[in-house]
mmCIF file of C-alpha atoms in Angstrom:
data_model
loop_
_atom_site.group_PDB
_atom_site.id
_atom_site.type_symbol
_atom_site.label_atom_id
_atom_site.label_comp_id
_atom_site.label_asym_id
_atom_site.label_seq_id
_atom_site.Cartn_x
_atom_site.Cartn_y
_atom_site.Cartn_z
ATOM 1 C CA UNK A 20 0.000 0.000 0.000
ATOM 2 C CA UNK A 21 0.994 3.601 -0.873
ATOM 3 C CA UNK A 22 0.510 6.292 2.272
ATOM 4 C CA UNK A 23 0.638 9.376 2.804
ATOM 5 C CA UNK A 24 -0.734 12.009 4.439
ATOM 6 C CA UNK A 25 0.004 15.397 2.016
ATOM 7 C CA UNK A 26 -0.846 15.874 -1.779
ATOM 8 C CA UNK A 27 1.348 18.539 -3.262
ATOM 9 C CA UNK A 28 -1.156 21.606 -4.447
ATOM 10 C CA UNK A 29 -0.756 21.539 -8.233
ATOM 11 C CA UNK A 30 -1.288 17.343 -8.067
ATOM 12 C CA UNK A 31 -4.502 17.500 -10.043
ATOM 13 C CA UNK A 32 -3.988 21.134 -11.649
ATOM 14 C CA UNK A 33 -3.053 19.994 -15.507
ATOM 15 C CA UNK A 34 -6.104 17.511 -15.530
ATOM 16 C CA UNK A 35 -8.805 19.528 -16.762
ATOM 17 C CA UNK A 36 -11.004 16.799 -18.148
ATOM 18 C CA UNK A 37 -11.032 14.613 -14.825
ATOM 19 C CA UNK A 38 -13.860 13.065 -14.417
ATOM 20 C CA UNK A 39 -13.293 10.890 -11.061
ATOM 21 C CA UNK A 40 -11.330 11.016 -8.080
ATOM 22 C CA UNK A 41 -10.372 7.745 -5.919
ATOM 23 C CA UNK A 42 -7.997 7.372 -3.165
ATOM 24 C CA UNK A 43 -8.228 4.702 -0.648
ATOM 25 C CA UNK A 44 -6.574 3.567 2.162
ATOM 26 C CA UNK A 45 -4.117 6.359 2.246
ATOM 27 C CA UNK A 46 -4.147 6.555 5.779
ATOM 28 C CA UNK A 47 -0.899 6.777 8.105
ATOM 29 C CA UNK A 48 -1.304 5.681 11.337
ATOM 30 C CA UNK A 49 -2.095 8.675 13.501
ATOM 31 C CA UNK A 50 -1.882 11.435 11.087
ATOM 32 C CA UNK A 51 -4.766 13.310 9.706
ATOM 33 C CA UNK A 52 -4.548 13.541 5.693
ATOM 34 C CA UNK A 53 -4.746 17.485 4.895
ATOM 35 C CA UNK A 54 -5.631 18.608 1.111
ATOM 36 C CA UNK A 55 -4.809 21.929 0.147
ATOM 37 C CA UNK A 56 -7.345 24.725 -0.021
ATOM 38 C CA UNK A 57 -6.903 24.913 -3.990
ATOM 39 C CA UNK A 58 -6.546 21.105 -4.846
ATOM 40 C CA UNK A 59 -9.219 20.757 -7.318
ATOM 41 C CA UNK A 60 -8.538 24.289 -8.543
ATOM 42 C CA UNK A 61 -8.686 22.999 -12.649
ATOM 43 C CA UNK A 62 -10.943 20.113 -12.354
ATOM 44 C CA UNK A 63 -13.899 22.030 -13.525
ATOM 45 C CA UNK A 64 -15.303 18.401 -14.780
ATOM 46 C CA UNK A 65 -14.841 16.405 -11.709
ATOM 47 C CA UNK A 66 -18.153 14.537 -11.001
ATOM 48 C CA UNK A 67 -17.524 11.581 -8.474
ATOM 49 C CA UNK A 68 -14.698 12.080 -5.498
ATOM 50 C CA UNK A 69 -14.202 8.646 -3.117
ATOM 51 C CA UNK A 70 -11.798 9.261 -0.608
ATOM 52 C CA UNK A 71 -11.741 6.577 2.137
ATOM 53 C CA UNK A 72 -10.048 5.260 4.523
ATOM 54 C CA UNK A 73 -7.088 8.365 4.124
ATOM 55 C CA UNK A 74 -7.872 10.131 7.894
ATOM 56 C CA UNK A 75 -9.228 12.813 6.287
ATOM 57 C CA UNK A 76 -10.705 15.690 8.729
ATOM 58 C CA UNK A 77 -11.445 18.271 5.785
ATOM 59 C CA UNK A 78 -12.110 18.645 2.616
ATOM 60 C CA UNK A 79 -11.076 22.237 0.736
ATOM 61 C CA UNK A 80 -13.351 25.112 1.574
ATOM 62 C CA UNK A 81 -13.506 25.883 -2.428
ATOM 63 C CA UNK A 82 -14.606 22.112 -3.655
ATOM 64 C CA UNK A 83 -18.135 22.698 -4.742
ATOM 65 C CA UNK A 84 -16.810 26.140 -6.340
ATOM 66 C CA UNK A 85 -13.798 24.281 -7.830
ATOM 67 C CA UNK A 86 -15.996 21.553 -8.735
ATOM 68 C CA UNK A 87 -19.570 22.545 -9.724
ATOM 69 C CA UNK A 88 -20.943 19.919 -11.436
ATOM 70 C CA UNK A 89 -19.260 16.855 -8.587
ATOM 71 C CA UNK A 90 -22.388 14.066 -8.365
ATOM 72 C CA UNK A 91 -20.860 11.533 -5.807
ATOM 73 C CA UNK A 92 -19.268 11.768 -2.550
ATOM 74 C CA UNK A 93 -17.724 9.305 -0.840
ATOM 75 C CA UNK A 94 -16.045 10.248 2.590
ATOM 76 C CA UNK A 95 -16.906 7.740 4.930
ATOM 77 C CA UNK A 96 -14.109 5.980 7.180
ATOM 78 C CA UNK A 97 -12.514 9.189 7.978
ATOM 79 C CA UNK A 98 -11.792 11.704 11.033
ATOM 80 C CA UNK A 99 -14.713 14.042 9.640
ATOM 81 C CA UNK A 100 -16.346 16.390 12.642
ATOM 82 C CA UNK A 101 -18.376 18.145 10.363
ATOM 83 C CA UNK A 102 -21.191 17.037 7.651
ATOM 84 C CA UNK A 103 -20.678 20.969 6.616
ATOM 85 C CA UNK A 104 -18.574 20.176 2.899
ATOM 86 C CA UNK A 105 -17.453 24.174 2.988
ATOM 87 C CA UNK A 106 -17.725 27.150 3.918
ATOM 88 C CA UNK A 107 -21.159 28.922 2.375
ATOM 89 C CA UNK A 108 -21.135 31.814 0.193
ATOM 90 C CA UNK A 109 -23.303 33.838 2.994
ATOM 91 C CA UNK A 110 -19.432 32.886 4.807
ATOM 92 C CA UNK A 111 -17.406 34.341 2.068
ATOM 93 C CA UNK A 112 -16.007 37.919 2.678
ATOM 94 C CA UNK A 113 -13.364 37.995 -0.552
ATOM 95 C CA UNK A 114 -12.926 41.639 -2.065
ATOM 96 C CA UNK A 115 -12.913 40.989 -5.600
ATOM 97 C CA UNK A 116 -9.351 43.490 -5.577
ATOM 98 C CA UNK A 117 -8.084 41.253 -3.225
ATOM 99 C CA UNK A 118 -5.707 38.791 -5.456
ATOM 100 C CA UNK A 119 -3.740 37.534 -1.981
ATOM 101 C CA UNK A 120 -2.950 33.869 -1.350
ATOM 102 C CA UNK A 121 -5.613 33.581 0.952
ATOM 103 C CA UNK A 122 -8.375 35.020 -0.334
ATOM 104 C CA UNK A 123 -11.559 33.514 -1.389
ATOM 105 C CA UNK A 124 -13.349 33.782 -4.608
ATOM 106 C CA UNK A 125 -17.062 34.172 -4.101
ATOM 107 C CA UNK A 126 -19.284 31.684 -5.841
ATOM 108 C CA UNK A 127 -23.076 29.925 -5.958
ATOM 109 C CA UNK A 128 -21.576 27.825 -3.055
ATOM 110 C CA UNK A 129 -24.616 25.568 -3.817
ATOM 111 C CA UNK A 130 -23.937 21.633 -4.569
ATOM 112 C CA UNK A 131 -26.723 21.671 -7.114
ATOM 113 C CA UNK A 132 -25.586 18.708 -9.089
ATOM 114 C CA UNK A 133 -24.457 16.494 -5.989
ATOM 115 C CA UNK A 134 -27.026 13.755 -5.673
ATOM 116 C CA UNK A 135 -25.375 11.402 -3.256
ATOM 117 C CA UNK A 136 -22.854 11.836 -0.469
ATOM 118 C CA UNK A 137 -21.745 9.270 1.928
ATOM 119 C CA UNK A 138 -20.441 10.981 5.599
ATOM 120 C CA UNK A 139 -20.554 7.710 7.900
ATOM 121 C CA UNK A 140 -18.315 6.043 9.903
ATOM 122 C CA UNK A 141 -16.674 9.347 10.342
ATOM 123 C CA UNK A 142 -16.663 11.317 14.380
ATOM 124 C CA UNK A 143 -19.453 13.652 13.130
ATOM 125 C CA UNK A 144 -21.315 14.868 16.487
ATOM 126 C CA UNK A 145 -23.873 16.902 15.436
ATOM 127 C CA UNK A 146 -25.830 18.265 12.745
ATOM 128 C CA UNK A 147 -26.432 22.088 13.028
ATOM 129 C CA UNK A 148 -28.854 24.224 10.660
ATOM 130 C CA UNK A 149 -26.444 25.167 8.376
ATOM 131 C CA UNK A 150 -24.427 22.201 7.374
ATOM 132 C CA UNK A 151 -26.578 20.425 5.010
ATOM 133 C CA UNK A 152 -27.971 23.706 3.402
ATOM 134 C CA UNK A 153 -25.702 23.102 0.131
ATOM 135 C CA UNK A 154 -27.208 20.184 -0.823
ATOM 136 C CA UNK A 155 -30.390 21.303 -2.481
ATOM 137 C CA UNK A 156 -30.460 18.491 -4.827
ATOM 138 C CA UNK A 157 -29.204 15.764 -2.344
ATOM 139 C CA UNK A 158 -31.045 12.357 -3.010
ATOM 140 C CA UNK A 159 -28.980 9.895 -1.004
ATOM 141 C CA UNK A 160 -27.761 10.732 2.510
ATOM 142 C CA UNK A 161 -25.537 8.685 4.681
ATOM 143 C CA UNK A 162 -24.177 9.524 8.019
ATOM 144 C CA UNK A 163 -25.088 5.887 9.573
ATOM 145 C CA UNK A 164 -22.240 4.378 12.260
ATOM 146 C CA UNK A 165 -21.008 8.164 13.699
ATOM 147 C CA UNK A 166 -21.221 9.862 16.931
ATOM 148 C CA UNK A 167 -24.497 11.850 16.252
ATOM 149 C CA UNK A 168 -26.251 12.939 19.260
ATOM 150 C CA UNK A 169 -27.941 16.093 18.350
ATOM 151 C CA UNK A 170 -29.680 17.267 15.253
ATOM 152 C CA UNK A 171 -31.209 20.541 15.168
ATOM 153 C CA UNK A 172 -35.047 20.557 13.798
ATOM 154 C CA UNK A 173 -34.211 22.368 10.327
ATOM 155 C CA UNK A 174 -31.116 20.498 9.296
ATOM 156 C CA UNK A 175 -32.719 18.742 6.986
ATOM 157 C CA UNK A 176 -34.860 21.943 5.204
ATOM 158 C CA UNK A 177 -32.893 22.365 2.566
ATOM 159 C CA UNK A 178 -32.701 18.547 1.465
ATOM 160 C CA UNK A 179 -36.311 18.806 -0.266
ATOM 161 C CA UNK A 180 -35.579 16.343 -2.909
ATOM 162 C CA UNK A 181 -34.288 13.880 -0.194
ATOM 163 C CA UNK A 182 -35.387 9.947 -0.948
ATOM 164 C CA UNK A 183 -32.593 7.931 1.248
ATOM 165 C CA UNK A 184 -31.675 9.012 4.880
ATOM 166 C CA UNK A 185 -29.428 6.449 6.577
ATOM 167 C CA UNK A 186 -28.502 7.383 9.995
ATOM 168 C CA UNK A 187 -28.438 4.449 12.052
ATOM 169 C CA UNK A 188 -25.716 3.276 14.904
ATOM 170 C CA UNK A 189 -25.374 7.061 16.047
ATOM 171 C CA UNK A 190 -27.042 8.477 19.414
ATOM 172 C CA UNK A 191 -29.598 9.991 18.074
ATOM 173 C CA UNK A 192 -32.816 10.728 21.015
ATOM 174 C CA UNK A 193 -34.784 13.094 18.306
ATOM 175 C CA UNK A 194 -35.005 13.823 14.731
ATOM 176 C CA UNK A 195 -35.258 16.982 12.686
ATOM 177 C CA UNK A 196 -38.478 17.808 10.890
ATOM 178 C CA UNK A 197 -38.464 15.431 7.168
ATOM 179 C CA UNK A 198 -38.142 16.185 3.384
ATOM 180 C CA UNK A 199 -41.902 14.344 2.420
ATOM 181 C CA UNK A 200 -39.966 12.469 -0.486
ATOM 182 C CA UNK A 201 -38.329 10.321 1.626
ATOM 183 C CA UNK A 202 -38.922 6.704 0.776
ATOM 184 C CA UNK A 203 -35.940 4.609 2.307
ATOM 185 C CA UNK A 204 -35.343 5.182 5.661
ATOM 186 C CA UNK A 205 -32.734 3.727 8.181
ATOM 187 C CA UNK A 206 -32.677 5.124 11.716
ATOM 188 C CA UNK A 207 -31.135 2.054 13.836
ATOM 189 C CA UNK A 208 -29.669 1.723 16.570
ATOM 190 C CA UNK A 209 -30.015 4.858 18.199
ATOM 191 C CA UNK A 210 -31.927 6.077 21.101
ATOM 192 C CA UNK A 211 -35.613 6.554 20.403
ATOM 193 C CA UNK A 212 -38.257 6.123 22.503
ATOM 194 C CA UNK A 213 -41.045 6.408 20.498
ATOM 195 C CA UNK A 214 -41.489 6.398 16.224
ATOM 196 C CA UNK A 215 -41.614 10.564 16.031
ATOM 197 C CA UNK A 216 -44.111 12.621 14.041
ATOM 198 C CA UNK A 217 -41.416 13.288 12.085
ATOM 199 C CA UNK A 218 -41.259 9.600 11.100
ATOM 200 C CA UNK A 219 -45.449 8.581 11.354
ATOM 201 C CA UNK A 220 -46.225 11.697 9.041
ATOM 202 C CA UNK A 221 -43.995 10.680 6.079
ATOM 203 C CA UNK A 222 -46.376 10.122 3.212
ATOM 204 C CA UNK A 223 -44.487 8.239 0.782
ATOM 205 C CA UNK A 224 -42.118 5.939 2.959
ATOM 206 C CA UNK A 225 -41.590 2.306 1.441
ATOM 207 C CA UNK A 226 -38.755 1.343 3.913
ATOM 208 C CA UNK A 227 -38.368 2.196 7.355
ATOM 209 C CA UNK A 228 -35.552 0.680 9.638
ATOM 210 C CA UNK A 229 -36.194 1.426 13.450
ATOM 211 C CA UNK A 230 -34.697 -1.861 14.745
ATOM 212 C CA UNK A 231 -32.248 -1.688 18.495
ATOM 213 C CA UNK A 232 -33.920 1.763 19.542
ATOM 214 C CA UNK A 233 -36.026 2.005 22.668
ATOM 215 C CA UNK A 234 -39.719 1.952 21.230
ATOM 216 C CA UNK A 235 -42.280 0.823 23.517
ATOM 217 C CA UNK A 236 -46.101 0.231 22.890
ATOM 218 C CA UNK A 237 -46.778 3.887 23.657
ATOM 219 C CA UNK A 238 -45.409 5.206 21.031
ATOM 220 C CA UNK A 239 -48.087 7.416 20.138
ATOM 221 C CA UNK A 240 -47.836 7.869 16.129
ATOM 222 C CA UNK A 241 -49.624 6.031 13.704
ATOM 223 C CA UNK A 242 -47.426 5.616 10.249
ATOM 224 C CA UNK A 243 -49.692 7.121 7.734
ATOM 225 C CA UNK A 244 -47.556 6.295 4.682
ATOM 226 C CA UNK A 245 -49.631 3.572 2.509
ATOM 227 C CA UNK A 246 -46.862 3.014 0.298
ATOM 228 C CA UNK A 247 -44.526 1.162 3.194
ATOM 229 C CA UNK A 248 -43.516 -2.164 2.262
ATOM 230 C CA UNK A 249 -40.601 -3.071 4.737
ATOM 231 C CA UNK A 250 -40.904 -2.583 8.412
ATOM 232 C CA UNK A 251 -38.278 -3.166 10.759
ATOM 233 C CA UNK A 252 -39.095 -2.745 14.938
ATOM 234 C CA UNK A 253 -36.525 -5.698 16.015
ATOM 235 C CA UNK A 254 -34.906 -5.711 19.165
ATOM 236 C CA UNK A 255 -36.959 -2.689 20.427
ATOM 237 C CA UNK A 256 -39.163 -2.658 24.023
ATOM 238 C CA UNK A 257 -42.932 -3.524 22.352
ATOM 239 C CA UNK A 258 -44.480 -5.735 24.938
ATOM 240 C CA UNK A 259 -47.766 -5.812 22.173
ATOM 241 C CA UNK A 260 -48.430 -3.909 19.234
ATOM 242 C CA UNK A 261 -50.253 -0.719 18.952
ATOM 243 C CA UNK A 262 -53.849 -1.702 17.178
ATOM 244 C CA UNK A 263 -53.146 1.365 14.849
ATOM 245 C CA UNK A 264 -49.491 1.314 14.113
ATOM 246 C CA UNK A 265 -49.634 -0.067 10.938
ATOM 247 C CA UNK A 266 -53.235 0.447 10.064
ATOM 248 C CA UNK A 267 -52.757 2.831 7.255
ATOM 249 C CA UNK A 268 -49.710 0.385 5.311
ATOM 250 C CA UNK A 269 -52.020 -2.963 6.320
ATOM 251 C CA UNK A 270 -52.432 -3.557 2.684
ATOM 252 C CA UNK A 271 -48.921 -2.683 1.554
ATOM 253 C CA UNK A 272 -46.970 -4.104 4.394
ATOM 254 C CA UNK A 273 -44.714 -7.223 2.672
ATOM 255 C CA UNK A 274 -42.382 -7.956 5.474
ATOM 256 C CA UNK A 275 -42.426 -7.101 9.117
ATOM 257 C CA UNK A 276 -39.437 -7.876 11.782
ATOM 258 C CA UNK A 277 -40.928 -7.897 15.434
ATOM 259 C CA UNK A 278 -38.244 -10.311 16.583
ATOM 260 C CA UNK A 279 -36.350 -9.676 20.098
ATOM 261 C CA UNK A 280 -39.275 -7.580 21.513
ATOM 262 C CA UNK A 281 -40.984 -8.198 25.056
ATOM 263 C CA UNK A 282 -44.291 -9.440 22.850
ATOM 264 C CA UNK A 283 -46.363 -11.204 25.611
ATOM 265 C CA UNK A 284 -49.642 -11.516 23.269
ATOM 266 C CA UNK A 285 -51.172 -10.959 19.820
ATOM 267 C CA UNK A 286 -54.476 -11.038 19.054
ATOM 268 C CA UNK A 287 -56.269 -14.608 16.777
ATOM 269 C CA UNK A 288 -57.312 -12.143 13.443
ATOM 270 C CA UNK A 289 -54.463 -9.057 13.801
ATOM 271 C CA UNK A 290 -53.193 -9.626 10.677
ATOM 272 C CA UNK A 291 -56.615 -10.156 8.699
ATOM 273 C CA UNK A 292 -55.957 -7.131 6.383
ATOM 274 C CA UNK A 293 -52.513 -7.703 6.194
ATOM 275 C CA UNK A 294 -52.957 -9.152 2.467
ATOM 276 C CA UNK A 295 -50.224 -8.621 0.494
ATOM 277 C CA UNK A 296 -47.753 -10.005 3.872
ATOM 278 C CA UNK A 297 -44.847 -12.097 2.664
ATOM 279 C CA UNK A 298 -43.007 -12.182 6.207
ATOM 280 C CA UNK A 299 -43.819 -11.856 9.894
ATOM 281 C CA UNK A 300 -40.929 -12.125 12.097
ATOM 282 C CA UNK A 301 -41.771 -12.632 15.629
ATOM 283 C CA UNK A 302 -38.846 -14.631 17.059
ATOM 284 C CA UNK A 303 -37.563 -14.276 20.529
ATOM 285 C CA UNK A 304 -40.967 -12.703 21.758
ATOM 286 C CA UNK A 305 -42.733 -14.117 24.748
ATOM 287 C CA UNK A 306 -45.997 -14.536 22.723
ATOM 288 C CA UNK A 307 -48.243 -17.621 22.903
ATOM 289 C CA UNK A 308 -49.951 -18.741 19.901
ATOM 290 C CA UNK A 309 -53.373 -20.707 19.716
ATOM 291 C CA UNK A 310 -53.863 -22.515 17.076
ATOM 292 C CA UNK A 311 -55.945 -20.349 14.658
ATOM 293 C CA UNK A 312 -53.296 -17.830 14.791
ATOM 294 C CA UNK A 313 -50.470 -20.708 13.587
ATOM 295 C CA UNK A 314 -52.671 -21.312 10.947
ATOM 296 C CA UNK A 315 -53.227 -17.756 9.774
ATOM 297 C CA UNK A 316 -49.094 -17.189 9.723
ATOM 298 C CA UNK A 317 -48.403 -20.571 7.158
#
C-alpha cells in the first residue's frame, strides 16, 4: 500500500477533463490527511470524489466552487467532525481586488448537481442548521455508524428532494423535521423512545428501519404512509403492538421484523388485512400462539 498524508497543491492542476477522483486507504497511522485549499482548482469536470479510509478531517473550503458539477461523494471511514462540505457563500467575505494567497473567490456555493454523499463512519457529532444547506439536490444521505447525538429541527430543510436518509448506529434521542420524499429510511440503533411525528407523518415511505432503539407500545404515532412495504421494529421494548401502528400500510406491508421484543400476546385475526404479507418475524418474543393464529401465519 501507498501512504501518505500530504498531496502537493498543483497534483490535479493539468487535468482539466477529470472526471473521477479515488484514493483509498491512504491513511498513516495517527496522522490526519490534509488537502490543500486549492486542490481541485482545474478540475472544472470532476463529477464523483471517493476518498476513504485516508484520515481525512477536511475537505477544501472551495470544492463545490472548484468543482460545480461533482455528483458523488464518498467520505466515509474518515476523522470528519463536520457534515458541513465548505464554507457557504453567505461565509465568504473575498474583495474581488483582493488577489492575496488567501483570499476567497465568491461563488453559488450551492452543490446543485451532488445527488449522493456518503459521511458515515466518520466522528461527526452533530448536525447544526447550516451544514446540510448546500445540498439542495441531495437524493442519497448517509451519516449511519457516527457519533451523532444532536440534530437541530431544520437540518434537513434544505434537502427537499431527499429519498434515502441512513442514519443508524449514532445516538440519536430526536429527529429533525423530514423532506416528504423520503422513501428509504434507516434510523437504527439509536436512542428513540417512540417512532416521532417526524417519522409517522412521512407520506411516501416504502422502507423504514427502526430496529435496536427504545420503542415501547406507547409510542403514540400512527405511520400514515400507505406506500410502506418493509418494516423493521426488532430488538426494540414492544411488549404488544399498537392496534393502529400499521393500520394505514395494512395492505402494503410485505415484510415485518418484530423479533427480540418483550411481545407477551397478539391477538387470533391481527393480521386479517394484512394481504399482500410475505413475512412476519416474531422470534424471541414471549408470545403464545393458539392454534388459529399458527394457521393464519403458514
Amino acid at each position: 500500500k501507498c501512504r501518505t498524508h500530504a498531496f502537493p497543491n498543483s497534483l490535479l492542476h493539468k487535468l482539466s477533463n477529470l472526471r473521477s477522483v479515488y484514493f483509498n486507504q491512504l491513511n498513516v497511522p495517527d496522522k490526519k490527511l490534509t488537502l490543500p485549499d486549492q486542490f481541485f482548482l482545474n478540475n472544472k469536470r470532476l463529477e464523483k470524489l471517493t476518498i476513504v479510509d485516508c484520515n481525512l478531517e477536511a475537505l477544501p473550503d472551495t470544492l463545490l466552487c472548484d468543482s460545480p458539477y461533482i455528483q458523488v461523494i464518498n467520505v466515509s471511514h474518515n476523522w470528519l467532525r463536520s457534515a458541513r462540505l465548505s464554507i457557504n457563500a453567505d461565509d465568504v467575505n473575498s474583495d474581488n481586488n483582493d488577489n492575496s494567497a488567501g483570499s476567497l473567490v465568491k461563488c453559488n456555493n450551492k452543490a446543485e448537481q451532488l445527488i449522493i454523499i456518503d459521511l458515515s463512519y466518520n466522528q461527526i457529532r452533530s448536525i447544526t442548521d447550516n451544514d446540510l444547506i448546500q445540498f439542495v439536490a441531495i437524493r442519497q444521505l448517509l451519516l449511519a455508524n457516527n457519533q451523532i447525538s444532536f440534530i437541530n429541527r431544520n437540518a434537513l430543510k434544505a434537502c427537499a428532494l431527499l429519498q434515502q436518509l441512513h442514519i443508524g448506529n449514532n445516538n440519536i434521542e430526536e429527529l429533525p423535521i423530514m423532506p416528504e420524499t423520503l422513501i428509504h429510511l434507516d434510523i437504527a440503533w439509536n436512542h428513540l423512545s417512540i417512532i416521532p411525528s417526524t417519522i409517522a407523518n412521512l407520506p411516501n415511505l416504502l422502507f423504514l428501519n427502526l430496529s435496536g432503539n427504545a420503542i415501547d407500545a406507547n409510542t403514540p404515532f400512527p405511520i400514515i404512509s400507505k406506500t410502506l412495504e418493509t418494516i423493521d421494529l426488532s430488538r426494540n421494548r414492544l411488549e404488544f403492538i399498537p392496534e393502529n401502528l400499521f393500520l394505514h400500510c395494512s395492505q402494503q406491508l410485505q415484510h415485518l421484523s418484530l423479533s427480540y421484543n418483550r411481545i407477551t400476546q397478539l391477538e387470533p385475526l391481527f393480521f386479517q388485512n394484512y394481504s399482500n404479507l410475505l413475512v412476519v418475524s416474531l422470534i424471541n418474543n414471549f408470545v403464545l400462539f393458539n392454534k388459529y393464529f399458527l394457521y393464519l401465519l403458514v
